[in-house]
PDB file of C-alpha atoms in Angstrom:
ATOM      1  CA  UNK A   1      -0.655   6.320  -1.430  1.00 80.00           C
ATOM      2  CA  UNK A   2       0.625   7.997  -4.279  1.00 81.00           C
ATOM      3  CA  UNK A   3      -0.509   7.544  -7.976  1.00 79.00           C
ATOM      4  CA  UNK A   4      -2.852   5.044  -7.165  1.00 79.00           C
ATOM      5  CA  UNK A   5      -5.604   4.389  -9.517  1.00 81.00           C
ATOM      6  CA  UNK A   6      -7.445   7.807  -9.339  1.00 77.00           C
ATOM      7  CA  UNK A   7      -5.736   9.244  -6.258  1.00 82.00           C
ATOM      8  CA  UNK A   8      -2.456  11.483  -6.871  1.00 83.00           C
ATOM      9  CA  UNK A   9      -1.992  11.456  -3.274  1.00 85.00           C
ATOM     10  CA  UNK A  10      -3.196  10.693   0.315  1.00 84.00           C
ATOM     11  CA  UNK A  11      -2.078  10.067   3.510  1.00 84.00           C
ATOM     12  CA  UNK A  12      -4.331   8.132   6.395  1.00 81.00           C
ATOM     13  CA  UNK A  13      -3.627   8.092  10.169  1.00 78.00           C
ATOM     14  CA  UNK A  14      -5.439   5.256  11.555  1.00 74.00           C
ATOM     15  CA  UNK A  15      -3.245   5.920  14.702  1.00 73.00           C
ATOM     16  CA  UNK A  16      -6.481   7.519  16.351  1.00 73.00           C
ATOM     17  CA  UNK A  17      -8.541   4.821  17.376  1.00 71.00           C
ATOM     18  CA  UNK A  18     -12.349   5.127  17.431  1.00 71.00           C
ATOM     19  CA  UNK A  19     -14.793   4.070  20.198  1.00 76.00           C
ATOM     20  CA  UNK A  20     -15.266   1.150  18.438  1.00 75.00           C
ATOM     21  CA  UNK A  21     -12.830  -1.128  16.283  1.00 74.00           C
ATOM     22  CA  UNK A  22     -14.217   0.378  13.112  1.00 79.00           C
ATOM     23  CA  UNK A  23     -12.362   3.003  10.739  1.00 80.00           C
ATOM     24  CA  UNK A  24     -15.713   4.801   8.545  1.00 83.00           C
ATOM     25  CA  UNK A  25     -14.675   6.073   5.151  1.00 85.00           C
ATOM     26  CA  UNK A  26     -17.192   8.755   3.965  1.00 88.00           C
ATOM     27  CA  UNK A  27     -16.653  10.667   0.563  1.00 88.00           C
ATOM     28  CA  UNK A  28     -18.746  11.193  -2.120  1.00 91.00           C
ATOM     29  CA  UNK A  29     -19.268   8.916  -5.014  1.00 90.00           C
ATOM     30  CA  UNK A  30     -16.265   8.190  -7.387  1.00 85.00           C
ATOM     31  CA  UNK A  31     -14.284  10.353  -4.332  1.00 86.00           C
ATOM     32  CA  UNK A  32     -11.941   6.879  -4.159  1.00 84.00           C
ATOM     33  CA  UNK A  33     -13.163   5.177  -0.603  1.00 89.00           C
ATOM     34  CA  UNK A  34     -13.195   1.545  -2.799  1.00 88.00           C
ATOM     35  CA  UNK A  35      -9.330   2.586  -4.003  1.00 86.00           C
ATOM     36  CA  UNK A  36      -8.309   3.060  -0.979  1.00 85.00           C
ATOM     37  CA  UNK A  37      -9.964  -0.017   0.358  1.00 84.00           C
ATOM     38  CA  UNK A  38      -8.530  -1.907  -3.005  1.00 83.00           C
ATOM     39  CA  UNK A  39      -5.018  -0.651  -1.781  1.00 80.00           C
ATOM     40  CA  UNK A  40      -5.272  -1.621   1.563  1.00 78.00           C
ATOM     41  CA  UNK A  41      -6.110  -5.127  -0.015  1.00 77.00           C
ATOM     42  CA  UNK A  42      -2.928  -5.054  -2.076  1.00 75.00           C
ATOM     43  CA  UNK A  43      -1.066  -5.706   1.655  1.00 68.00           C
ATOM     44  CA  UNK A  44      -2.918  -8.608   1.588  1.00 64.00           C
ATOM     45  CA  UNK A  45      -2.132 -10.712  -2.287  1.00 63.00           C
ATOM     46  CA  UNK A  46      -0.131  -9.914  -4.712  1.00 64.00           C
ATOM     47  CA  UNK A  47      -0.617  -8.759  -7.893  1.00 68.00           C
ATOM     48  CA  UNK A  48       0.782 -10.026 -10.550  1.00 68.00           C
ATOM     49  CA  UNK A  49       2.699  -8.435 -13.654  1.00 67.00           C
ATOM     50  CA  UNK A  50       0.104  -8.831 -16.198  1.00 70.00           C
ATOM     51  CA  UNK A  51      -2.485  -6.862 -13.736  1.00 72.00           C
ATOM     52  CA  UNK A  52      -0.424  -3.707 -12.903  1.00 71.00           C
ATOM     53  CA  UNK A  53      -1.620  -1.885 -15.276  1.00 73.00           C
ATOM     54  CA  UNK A  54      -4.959  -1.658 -13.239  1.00 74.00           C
ATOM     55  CA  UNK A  55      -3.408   0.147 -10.702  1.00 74.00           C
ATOM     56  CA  UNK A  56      -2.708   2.919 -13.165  1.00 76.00           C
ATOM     57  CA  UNK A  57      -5.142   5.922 -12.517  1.00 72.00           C
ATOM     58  CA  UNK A  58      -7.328   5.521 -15.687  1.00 73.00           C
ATOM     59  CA  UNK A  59      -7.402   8.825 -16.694  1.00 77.00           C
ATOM     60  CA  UNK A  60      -3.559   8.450 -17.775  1.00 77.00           C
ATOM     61  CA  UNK A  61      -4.059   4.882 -18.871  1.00 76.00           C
ATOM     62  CA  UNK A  62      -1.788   5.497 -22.017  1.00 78.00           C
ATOM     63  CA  UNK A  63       0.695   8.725 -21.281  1.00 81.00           C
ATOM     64  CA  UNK A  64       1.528   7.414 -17.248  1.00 78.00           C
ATOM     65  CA  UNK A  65       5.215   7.429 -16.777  1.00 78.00           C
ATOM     66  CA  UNK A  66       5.318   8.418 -12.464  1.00 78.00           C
ATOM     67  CA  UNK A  67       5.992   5.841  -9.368  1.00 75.00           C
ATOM     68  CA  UNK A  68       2.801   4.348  -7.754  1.00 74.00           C
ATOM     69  CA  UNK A  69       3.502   3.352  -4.412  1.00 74.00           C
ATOM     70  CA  UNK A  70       1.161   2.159  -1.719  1.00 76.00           C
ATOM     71  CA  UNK A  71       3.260   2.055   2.059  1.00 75.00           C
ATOM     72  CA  UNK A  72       2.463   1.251   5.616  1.00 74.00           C
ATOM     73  CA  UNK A  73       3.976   1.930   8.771  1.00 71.00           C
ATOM     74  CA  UNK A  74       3.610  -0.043  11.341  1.00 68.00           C
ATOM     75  CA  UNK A  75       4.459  -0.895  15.249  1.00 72.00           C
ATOM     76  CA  UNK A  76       5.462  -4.252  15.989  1.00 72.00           C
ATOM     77  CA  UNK A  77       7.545  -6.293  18.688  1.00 79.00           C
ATOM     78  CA  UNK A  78      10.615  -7.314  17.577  1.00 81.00           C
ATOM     79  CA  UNK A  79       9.447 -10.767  17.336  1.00 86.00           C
ATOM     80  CA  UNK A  80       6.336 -10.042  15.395  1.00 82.00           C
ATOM     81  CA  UNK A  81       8.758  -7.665  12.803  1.00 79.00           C
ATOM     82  CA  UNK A  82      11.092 -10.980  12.461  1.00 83.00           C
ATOM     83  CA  UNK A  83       8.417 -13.218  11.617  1.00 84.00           C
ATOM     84  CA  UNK A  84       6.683 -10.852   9.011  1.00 79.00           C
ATOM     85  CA  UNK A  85       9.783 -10.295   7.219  1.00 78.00           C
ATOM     86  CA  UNK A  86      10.968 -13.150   6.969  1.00 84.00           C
ATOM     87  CA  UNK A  87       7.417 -14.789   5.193  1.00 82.00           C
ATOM     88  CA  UNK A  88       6.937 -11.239   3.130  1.00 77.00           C
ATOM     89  CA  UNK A  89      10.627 -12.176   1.577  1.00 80.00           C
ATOM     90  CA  UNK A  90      10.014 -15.514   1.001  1.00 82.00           C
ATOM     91  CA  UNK A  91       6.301 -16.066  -0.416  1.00 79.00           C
ATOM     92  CA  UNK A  92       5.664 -12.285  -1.611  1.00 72.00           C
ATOM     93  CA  UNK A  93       9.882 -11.049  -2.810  1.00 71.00           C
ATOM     94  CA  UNK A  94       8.072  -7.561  -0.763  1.00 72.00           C
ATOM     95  CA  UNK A  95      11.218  -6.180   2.053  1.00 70.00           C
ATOM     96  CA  UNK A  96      10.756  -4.634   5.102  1.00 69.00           C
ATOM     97  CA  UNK A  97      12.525  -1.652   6.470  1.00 67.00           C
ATOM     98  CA  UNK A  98      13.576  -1.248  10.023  1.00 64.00           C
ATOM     99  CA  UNK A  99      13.273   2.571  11.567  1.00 58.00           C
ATOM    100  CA  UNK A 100      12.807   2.937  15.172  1.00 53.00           C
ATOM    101  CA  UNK A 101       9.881   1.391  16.217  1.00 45.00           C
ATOM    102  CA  UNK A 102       7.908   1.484  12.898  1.00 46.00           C
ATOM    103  CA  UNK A 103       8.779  -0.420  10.251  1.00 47.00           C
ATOM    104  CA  UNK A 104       7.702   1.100   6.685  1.00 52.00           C
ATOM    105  CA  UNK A 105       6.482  -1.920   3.908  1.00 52.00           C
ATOM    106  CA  UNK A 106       6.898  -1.518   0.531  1.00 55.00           C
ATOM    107  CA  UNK A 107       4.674  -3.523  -2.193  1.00 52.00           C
ATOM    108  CA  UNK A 108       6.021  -5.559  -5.084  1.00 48.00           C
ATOM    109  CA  UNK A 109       8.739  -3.855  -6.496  1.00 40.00           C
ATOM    110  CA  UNK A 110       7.839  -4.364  -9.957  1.00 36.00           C
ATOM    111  CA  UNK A 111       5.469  -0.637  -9.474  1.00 37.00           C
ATOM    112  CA  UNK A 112       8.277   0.653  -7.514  1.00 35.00           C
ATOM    113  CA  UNK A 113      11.068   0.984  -9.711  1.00 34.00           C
ATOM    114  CA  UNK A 114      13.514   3.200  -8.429  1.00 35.00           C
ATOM    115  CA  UNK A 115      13.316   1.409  -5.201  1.00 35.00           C
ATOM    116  CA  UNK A 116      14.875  -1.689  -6.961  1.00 32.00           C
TER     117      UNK A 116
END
């Protein structure tokens, strides 16, 4: 994640799997666990125009003028990657890209600009 909300940057490796099929967060309060959790989400729905500006870190609500970008990489059969793209295309307008076996997926292009 970069840029997101109140987070200028972070990287998470949930390659390491736990003893259990849980992934904790623990931070302090206002540290950004529910962003990251919120950006997670955004794989999920979209957001529309009207609501980017939310995703805007709010101390830079009126001078913000960088890329926020939320990505995942992830490991898929070929058959799983072919099916994914081709719904993400067609109900969300998100793309996939293919490199080796990850694949890296990048949210509505609308807060990606220069990636349009």
């Amino acid at each position: 994640m970069k840029n997101y909300k109140g987070i200028p940057e972070i990287e998470l490796d949930l390659n390491k799997k736990p003893t259990s099929n849980i992934f904790t967060l623990v931070g302090l309060n206002e540290s950004g666990k529910t962003s990251i959790l919120e950006a997670i989400y955004l794989f999920r729905d979209d957001i529309s125009q009207e609501d980017a500006h939310t995703l805007i870190p709010k101390s830079q609500q009126y001078s913000f003028d960088e890329e926020i970008s939320v990505a995942a990489d992830l490991e898929l059969s070929s058959k799983d990657f072919e099916g994914i793209k081709e719904h993400l295309e067609e109900t969300h307008q998100y793309y996939l890209e293919e490199t080796k076996k990850t694949i890296t997926w990048i949210g509505p292009h609308f807060w990606l600009p220069r990636l349009c």
